[in-house]
């Protein structure tokens, strides 16, 4: 990110150590205690869990912010369709617009045309709507903390460039690892133990030694848990009129960036990897609602304005001219494990049916 650009993103403030911001450790300790109590209540079956009549796959993480959940959901849905299944997408619909859809919904609609998608803060109700529409498997986006809805398979994403939410602080030092609001953790890393597998995303953007250290830490937190590696790969370049351009159009091109996503540094790294010369990057908060003045000064003097596929639909709405980079997830290590987990899903559904029949006979 260009140092000349204003840096007011909240997570970068949290990344700094010392000063008044450390007072946030007090509410963070309370948040952590509540998260642990809630986890214990579900583990002990004190709080109810609702099952649907079809298998449910959760794609989530431990932190707020972007870890690559949307491309991971698209990858899972694609593999399910290859198996002849009719998957449905289920999400909360955080910051939905007037049309009832949010950024991820619009992006998934374009990536996965024809796939039913329900956004409902009450995920159990939303899941039942998808079942009523004929879906025989459901992919729950960002649902690792939503334990009211039973999942047959939980895939948890950990971003290799900022595993526990925050980037490294300015200068040297370990990143802050803390619960909300001091950090970006929604629950403790020990919660990985209830996942079926961990997917380390953006593995190629981190130092190989750091990725190996992260894998060892995951093994310590959840012994025996499969660890997969994945990377978002640019697959398409298009403009504001949805006209496709060769992906190598960006090579040696001077560009300005605009993004409103969870991990803008990863986006910038991807654009640089395509050979573009980045002059400035204006990074807005995740799910930012763009206004015309937000882009003032960008894409001038012969430079192109480049954005993400997630941001593109909002930039079209304000009449901006841009190039957008579309990415797809590439599994770089452990793909057979993921395929095997998906292959086991119908067995899980049959088991639930037998359990229900047994309960009806002996109830």
CSV table of N, CA and C in Angstrom, one decimal, residues 106-212:
chain,number,residue,atom,x,y,z
A,106,UNK,N,-24.0,-10.9,-4.6
A,106,UNK,CA,-23.9,-10.5,-6.0
A,106,UNK,C,-22.7,-11.2,-6.7
A,107,UNK,N,-21.6,-11.3,-5.9
A,107,UNK,CA,-20.4,-12.0,-6.5
A,107,UNK,C,-20.7,-13.5,-6.8
A,108,UNK,N,-21.3,-14.1,-5.8
A,108,UNK,CA,-21.6,-15.6,-5.9
A,108,UNK,C,-22.7,-15.8,-7.0
A,109,UNK,N,-23.6,-14.9,-7.2
A,109,UNK,CA,-24.6,-15.0,-8.2
A,109,UNK,C,-23.9,-15.0,-9.6
A,110,UNK,N,-22.9,-14.2,-9.7
A,110,UNK,CA,-22.2,-14.1,-11.0
A,110,UNK,C,-21.3,-15.3,-11.2
A,111,UNK,N,-20.6,-15.8,-10.1
A,111,UNK,CA,-19.7,-16.9,-10.2
A,111,UNK,C,-20.5,-18.2,-10.4
A,112,UNK,N,-21.7,-18.3,-9.8
A,112,UNK,CA,-22.4,-19.6,-9.7
A,112,UNK,C,-23.9,-19.3,-10.2
A,113,UNK,N,-24.1,-19.0,-11.4
A,113,UNK,CA,-25.4,-18.7,-11.9
A,113,UNK,C,-26.3,-19.9,-11.8
A,114,UNK,N,-27.5,-19.7,-11.3
A,114,UNK,CA,-28.5,-20.8,-11.2
A,114,UNK,C,-28.4,-21.5,-9.8
A,115,UNK,N,-27.5,-21.2,-9.0
A,115,UNK,CA,-27.4,-21.9,-7.7
A,115,UNK,C,-28.3,-21.1,-6.7
A,116,UNK,N,-29.2,-21.7,-6.1
A,116,UNK,CA,-30.1,-21.0,-5.1
A,116,UNK,C,-29.3,-20.5,-4.0
A,117,UNK,N,-29.6,-19.2,-3.6
A,117,UNK,CA,-28.9,-18.6,-2.5
A,117,UNK,C,-29.9,-17.9,-1.6
A,118,UNK,N,-29.9,-18.2,-0.3
A,118,UNK,CA,-30.8,-17.6,0.6
A,118,UNK,C,-29.9,-16.8,1.7
A,119,UNK,N,-30.2,-15.6,1.9
A,119,UNK,CA,-29.6,-14.8,2.9
A,119,UNK,C,-30.6,-14.5,4.0
A,120,UNK,N,-30.3,-15.0,5.2
A,120,UNK,CA,-31.2,-15.0,6.3
A,120,UNK,C,-30.4,-15.0,7.6
A,121,UNK,N,-30.6,-14.0,8.5
A,121,UNK,CA,-29.9,-14.0,9.7
A,121,UNK,C,-30.2,-15.2,10.6
A,122,UNK,N,-31.4,-15.7,10.4
A,122,UNK,CA,-31.8,-17.0,11.1
A,122,UNK,C,-31.5,-18.1,10.2
A,123,UNK,N,-30.3,-18.6,10.3
A,123,UNK,CA,-29.8,-19.6,9.4
A,123,UNK,C,-30.6,-20.9,9.3
A,124,UNK,N,-31.2,-21.3,10.4
A,124,UNK,CA,-32.0,-22.6,10.4
A,124,UNK,C,-33.2,-22.4,9.5
A,125,UNK,N,-33.9,-21.2,9.6
A,125,UNK,CA,-35.0,-20.9,8.8
A,125,UNK,C,-34.6,-20.8,7.3
A,126,UNK,N,-33.5,-20.1,7.1
A,126,UNK,CA,-33.0,-20.0,5.7
A,126,UNK,C,-32.6,-21.4,5.1
A,127,UNK,N,-32.0,-22.3,5.9
A,127,UNK,CA,-31.7,-23.6,5.4
A,127,UNK,C,-33.0,-24.4,5.0
A,128,UNK,N,-34.0,-24.2,5.8
A,128,UNK,CA,-35.3,-24.9,5.5
A,128,UNK,C,-35.9,-24.4,4.2
A,129,UNK,N,-35.7,-23.1,3.9
A,129,UNK,CA,-36.2,-22.6,2.6
A,129,UNK,C,-35.4,-23.2,1.5
A,130,UNK,N,-34.1,-23.4,1.6
A,130,UNK,CA,-33.3,-24.0,0.5
A,130,UNK,C,-33.7,-25.5,0.3
A,131,UNK,N,-34.0,-26.2,1.4
A,131,UNK,CA,-34.5,-27.6,1.3
A,131,UNK,C,-35.8,-27.6,0.6
A,132,UNK,N,-36.7,-26.7,0.9
A,132,UNK,CA,-38.0,-26.6,0.2
A,132,UNK,C,-37.9,-26.3,-1.3
A,133,UNK,N,-36.7,-25.6,-1.6
A,133,UNK,CA,-36.5,-25.3,-3.1
A,133,UNK,C,-35.9,-26.5,-3.8
A,134,UNK,N,-35.6,-27.6,-3.1
A,134,UNK,CA,-35.1,-28.8,-3.7
A,134,UNK,C,-33.6,-29.0,-3.6
A,135,UNK,N,-32.9,-28.2,-2.8
A,135,UNK,CA,-31.5,-28.4,-2.6
A,135,UNK,C,-31.2,-29.7,-1.8
A,136,UNK,N,-30.2,-30.5,-2.2
A,136,UNK,CA,-29.9,-31.7,-1.5
A,136,UNK,C,-28.6,-31.6,-0.7
A,137,UNK,N,-28.0,-30.5,-0.7
A,137,UNK,CA,-26.8,-30.2,0.2
A,137,UNK,C,-26.7,-28.7,0.3
A,138,UNK,N,-26.3,-28.2,1.4
A,138,UNK,CA,-26.2,-26.7,1.7
A,138,UNK,C,-24.8,-26.3,2.1
A,139,UNK,N,-24.4,-25.2,1.5
A,139,UNK,CA,-23.1,-24.7,1.8
A,139,UNK,C,-23.3,-23.4,2.6
A,140,UNK,N,-22.9,-23.4,3.9
A,140,UNK,CA,-23.2,-22.3,4.8
A,140,UNK,C,-21.9,-21.4,4.8
A,141,UNK,N,-22.1,-20.2,4.3
A,141,UNK,CA,-21.0,-19.2,4.2
A,141,UNK,C,-20.9,-18.5,5.5
A,142,UNK,N,-19.7,-18.4,6.1
A,142,UNK,CA,-19.3,-17.7,7.3
A,142,UNK,C,-20.2,-18.2,8.4
A,143,UNK,N,-20.2,-19.5,8.7
A,143,UNK,CA,-21.1,-20.1,9.7
A,143,UNK,C,-20.4,-20.8,10.8
A,144,UNK,N,-19.1,-20.7,11.0
A,144,UNK,CA,-18.4,-21.5,12.0
A,144,UNK,C,-18.9,-21.2,13.4
A,145,UNK,N,-19.2,-19.9,13.6
A,145,UNK,CA,-19.7,-19.6,14.9
A,145,UNK,C,-21.2,-19.7,15.1
A,146,UNK,N,-21.9,-20.1,14.0
A,146,UNK,CA,-23.4,-20.2,14.1
A,146,UNK,C,-23.7,-21.7,14.4
A,147,UNK,N,-23.7,-22.1,15.7
A,147,UNK,CA,-23.8,-23.5,16.0
A,147,UNK,C,-25.2,-24.0,16.2
A,148,UNK,N,-26.2,-23.1,16.1
A,148,UNK,CA,-27.6,-23.5,16.1
A,148,UNK,C,-27.9,-24.5,15.0
A,149,UNK,N,-27.2,-24.3,13.9
A,149,UNK,CA,-27.5,-25.1,12.7
A,149,UNK,C,-26.4,-26.2,12.6
A,150,UNK,N,-26.8,-27.4,12.7
A,150,UNK,CA,-25.8,-28.5,12.6
A,150,UNK,C,-25.1,-28.6,11.3
A,151,UNK,N,-23.8,-28.8,11.3
A,151,UNK,CA,-23.0,-29.0,10.1
A,151,UNK,C,-22.5,-30.4,10.1
A,152,UNK,N,-22.5,-31.1,8.9
A,152,UNK,CA,-21.9,-32.4,8.7
A,152,UNK,C,-20.4,-32.2,8.5
A,153,UNK,N,-20.0,-31.0,8.0
A,153,UNK,CA,-18.6,-30.8,7.7
A,153,UNK,C,-18.3,-29.3,7.9
A,154,UNK,N,-17.3,-29.0,8.7
A,154,UNK,CA,-16.8,-27.6,8.9
A,154,UNK,C,-15.4,-27.4,8.3
A,155,UNK,N,-15.3,-26.5,7.3
A,155,UNK,CA,-14.0,-26.2,6.8
A,155,UNK,C,-13.7,-24.8,7.3
A,156,UNK,N,-12.6,-24.7,8.0
A,156,UNK,CA,-12.2,-23.4,8.6
A,156,UNK,C,-11.0,-22.8,7.9
A,157,UNK,N,-11.1,-21.6,7.4
A,157,UNK,CA,-10.0,-20.9,6.7
A,157,UNK,C,-9.2,-20.1,7.6
A,158,UNK,N,-7.9,-20.2,7.4
A,158,UNK,CA,-6.9,-19.4,8.1
A,158,UNK,C,-6.0,-18.7,7.1
A,159,UNK,N,-5.9,-17.4,7.1
A,159,UNK,CA,-5.2,-16.6,6.2
A,159,UNK,C,-3.7,-16.7,6.6
A,160,UNK,N,-2.9,-17.2,5.7
A,160,UNK,CA,-1.4,-17.3,6.0
A,160,UNK,C,-0.8,-16.0,6.2
A,161,UNK,N,-1.3,-14.9,5.6
A,161,UNK,CA,-0.6,-13.6,5.8
A,161,UNK,C,-1.0,-12.9,7.1
A,162,UNK,N,-2.1,-13.3,7.7
A,162,UNK,CA,-2.5,-12.8,9.0
A,162,UNK,C,-3.4,-13.8,9.7
A,163,UNK,N,-2.8,-14.9,10.2
A,163,UNK,CA,-3.5,-16.1,10.7
A,163,UNK,C,-4.6,-15.8,11.7
A,164,UNK,N,-4.3,-14.9,12.6
A,164,UNK,CA,-5.3,-14.7,13.7
A,164,UNK,C,-5.9,-13.3,13.6
A,165,UNK,N,-5.9,-12.7,12.4
A,165,UNK,CA,-6.7,-11.5,12.2
A,165,UNK,C,-6.0,-10.3,11.8
A,166,UNK,N,-4.9,-10.0,12.6
A,166,UNK,CA,-4.3,-8.7,12.4
A,166,UNK,C,-2.9,-8.8,11.7
A,167,UNK,N,-2.6,-7.8,10.9
A,167,UNK,CA,-1.3,-7.8,10.3
A,167,UNK,C,-0.2,-7.5,11.3
A,168,UNK,N,1.1,-7.8,10.9
A,168,UNK,CA,2.2,-7.4,11.8
A,168,UNK,C,2.2,-5.9,12.0
A,169,UNK,N,2.6,-5.5,13.2
A,169,UNK,CA,2.7,-4.1,13.5
A,169,UNK,C,3.8,-3.4,12.7
A,170,UNK,N,3.7,-2.1,12.6
A,170,UNK,CA,4.8,-1.4,11.9
A,170,UNK,C,6.2,-1.7,12.6
A,171,UNK,N,7.2,-2.0,11.8
A,171,UNK,CA,8.4,-2.4,12.3
A,171,UNK,C,8.4,-3.9,12.6
A,172,UNK,N,9.3,-4.3,13.5
A,172,UNK,CA,9.4,-5.7,13.8
A,172,UNK,C,8.4,-6.1,15.0
A,173,UNK,N,8.2,-7.3,15.1
A,173,UNK,CA,7.3,-7.8,16.2
A,173,UNK,C,6.3,-8.7,15.8
A,174,UNK,N,5.8,-9.5,16.7
A,174,UNK,CA,4.7,-10.5,16.4
A,174,UNK,C,3.4,-9.7,16.3
A,175,UNK,N,2.5,-10.2,15.4
A,175,UNK,CA,1.2,-9.6,15.4
A,175,UNK,C,0.4,-9.7,16.7
A,176,UNK,N,-0.4,-8.8,17.0
A,176,UNK,CA,-1.3,-8.9,18.1
A,176,UNK,C,-2.3,-10.0,17.9
A,177,UNK,N,-2.4,-10.9,18.9
A,177,UNK,CA,-3.4,-12.0,18.8
A,177,UNK,C,-4.4,-11.8,20.0
A,178,UNK,N,-5.6,-11.3,19.7
A,178,UNK,CA,-6.5,-11.0,20.8
A,178,UNK,C,-7.9,-11.1,20.3
A,179,UNK,N,-8.8,-11.3,21.2
A,179,UNK,CA,-10.3,-11.4,20.9
A,179,UNK,C,-10.8,-10.0,20.6
A,180,UNK,N,-11.9,-9.9,19.9
A,180,UNK,CA,-12.6,-8.6,19.7
A,180,UNK,C,-12.9,-8.0,21.1
A,181,UNK,N,-12.8,-6.7,21.2
A,181,UNK,CA,-12.5,-5.7,20.2
A,181,UNK,C,-11.0,-5.3,20.1
A,182,UNK,N,-10.1,-5.9,21.0
A,182,UNK,CA,-8.7,-5.6,20.9
A,182,UNK,C,-8.1,-6.2,19.7
A,183,UNK,N,-8.5,-7.4,19.3
A,183,UNK,CA,-8.0,-8.0,18.1
A,183,UNK,C,-9.2,-8.3,17.2
A,184,UNK,N,-9.0,-9.3,16.3
A,184,UNK,CA,-10.1,-9.6,15.3
A,184,UNK,C,-10.6,-11.0,15.5
A,185,UNK,N,-10.2,-11.7,16.6
A,185,UNK,CA,-10.6,-13.1,16.8
A,185,UNK,C,-12.1,-13.1,17.3
A,186,UNK,N,-12.9,-13.9,16.7
A,186,UNK,CA,-14.3,-14.1,17.2
A,186,UNK,C,-14.4,-15.2,18.2
A,187,UNK,N,-13.5,-16.1,18.2
A,187,UNK,CA,-13.4,-17.2,19.2
A,187,UNK,C,-11.9,-17.6,19.3
A,188,UNK,N,-11.5,-18.3,20.4
A,188,UNK,CA,-10.1,-18.7,20.6
A,188,UNK,C,-9.7,-19.7,19.5
A,189,UNK,N,-8.4,-19.7,19.1
A,189,UNK,CA,-7.8,-20.6,18.1
A,189,UNK,C,-8.0,-22.1,18.5
A,190,UNK,N,-8.2,-22.4,19.8
A,190,UNK,CA,-8.5,-23.8,20.2
A,190,UNK,C,-9.8,-24.3,19.7
A,191,UNK,N,-10.7,-23.4,19.2
A,191,UNK,CA,-11.9,-23.9,18.6
A,191,UNK,C,-11.7,-24.6,17.3
A,192,UNK,N,-10.5,-24.5,16.7
A,192,UNK,CA,-10.2,-25.3,15.5
A,192,UNK,C,-10.4,-26.8,15.7
A,193,UNK,N,-10.4,-27.2,16.9
A,193,UNK,CA,-10.5,-28.7,17.2
A,193,UNK,C,-11.9,-29.2,16.8
A,194,UNK,N,-12.9,-28.4,16.6
A,194,UNK,CA,-14.2,-28.9,16.2
A,194,UNK,C,-14.4,-28.9,14.6
A,195,UNK,N,-13.4,-28.4,13.9
A,195,UNK,CA,-13.4,-28.4,12.5
A,195,UNK,C,-13.1,-29.8,11.9
A,196,UNK,N,-13.5,-30.0,10.6
A,196,UNK,CA,-13.2,-31.2,9.9
A,196,UNK,C,-11.8,-31.1,9.2
A,197,UNK,N,-11.5,-29.8,8.8
A,197,UNK,CA,-10.2,-29.5,8.2
A,197,UNK,C,-10.0,-28.1,8.2
A,198,UNK,N,-8.7,-27.7,8.2
A,198,UNK,CA,-8.3,-26.3,8.1
A,198,UNK,C,-7.7,-26.0,6.7
A,199,UNK,N,-8.2,-24.9,6.1
A,199,UNK,CA,-7.6,-24.5,4.8
A,199,UNK,C,-6.8,-23.3,5.0
A,200,UNK,N,-5.5,-23.4,4.8
A,200,UNK,CA,-4.6,-22.2,4.9
A,200,UNK,C,-4.7,-21.5,3.5
A,201,UNK,N,-5.3,-20.3,3.5
A,201,UNK,CA,-5.4,-19.6,2.3
A,201,UNK,C,-4.3,-18.6,2.1
A,202,UNK,N,-4.1,-18.2,0.9
A,202,UNK,CA,-3.0,-17.2,0.5
A,202,UNK,C,-1.6,-17.7,1.0
A,203,UNK,N,-1.5,-19.0,0.9
A,203,UNK,CA,-0.2,-19.7,1.3
A,203,UNK,C,1.0,-19.2,0.6
A,204,UNK,N,0.8,-18.9,-0.7
A,204,UNK,CA,2.0,-18.5,-1.5
A,204,UNK,C,2.4,-17.0,-1.3
A,205,UNK,N,1.5,-16.3,-0.6
A,205,UNK,CA,1.8,-14.9,-0.3
A,205,UNK,C,2.6,-14.7,1.0
A,206,UNK,N,2.8,-15.8,1.8
A,206,UNK,CA,3.5,-15.8,3.0
A,206,UNK,C,4.8,-16.5,2.9
A,207,UNK,N,5.7,-16.2,3.7
A,207,UNK,CA,7.0,-16.9,3.8
A,207,UNK,C,6.8,-18.4,4.0
A,208,UNK,N,7.5,-19.2,3.3
A,208,UNK,CA,7.3,-20.7,3.5
A,208,UNK,C,7.5,-21.1,4.9
A,209,UNK,N,8.5,-20.5,5.5
A,209,UNK,CA,8.8,-20.9,6.9
A,209,UNK,C,7.7,-20.5,7.9
A,210,UNK,N,7.0,-19.4,7.6
A,210,UNK,CA,5.9,-19.0,8.4
A,210,UNK,C,4.7,-19.9,8.2
A,211,UNK,N,4.5,-20.4,7.0
A,211,UNK,CA,3.4,-21.3,6.7
A,211,UNK,C,3.6,-22.6,7.5
A,212,UNK,N,4.9,-23.1,7.4
A,212,UNK,CA,5.2,-24.3,8.1
A,212,UNK,C,5.0,-24.2,9.6
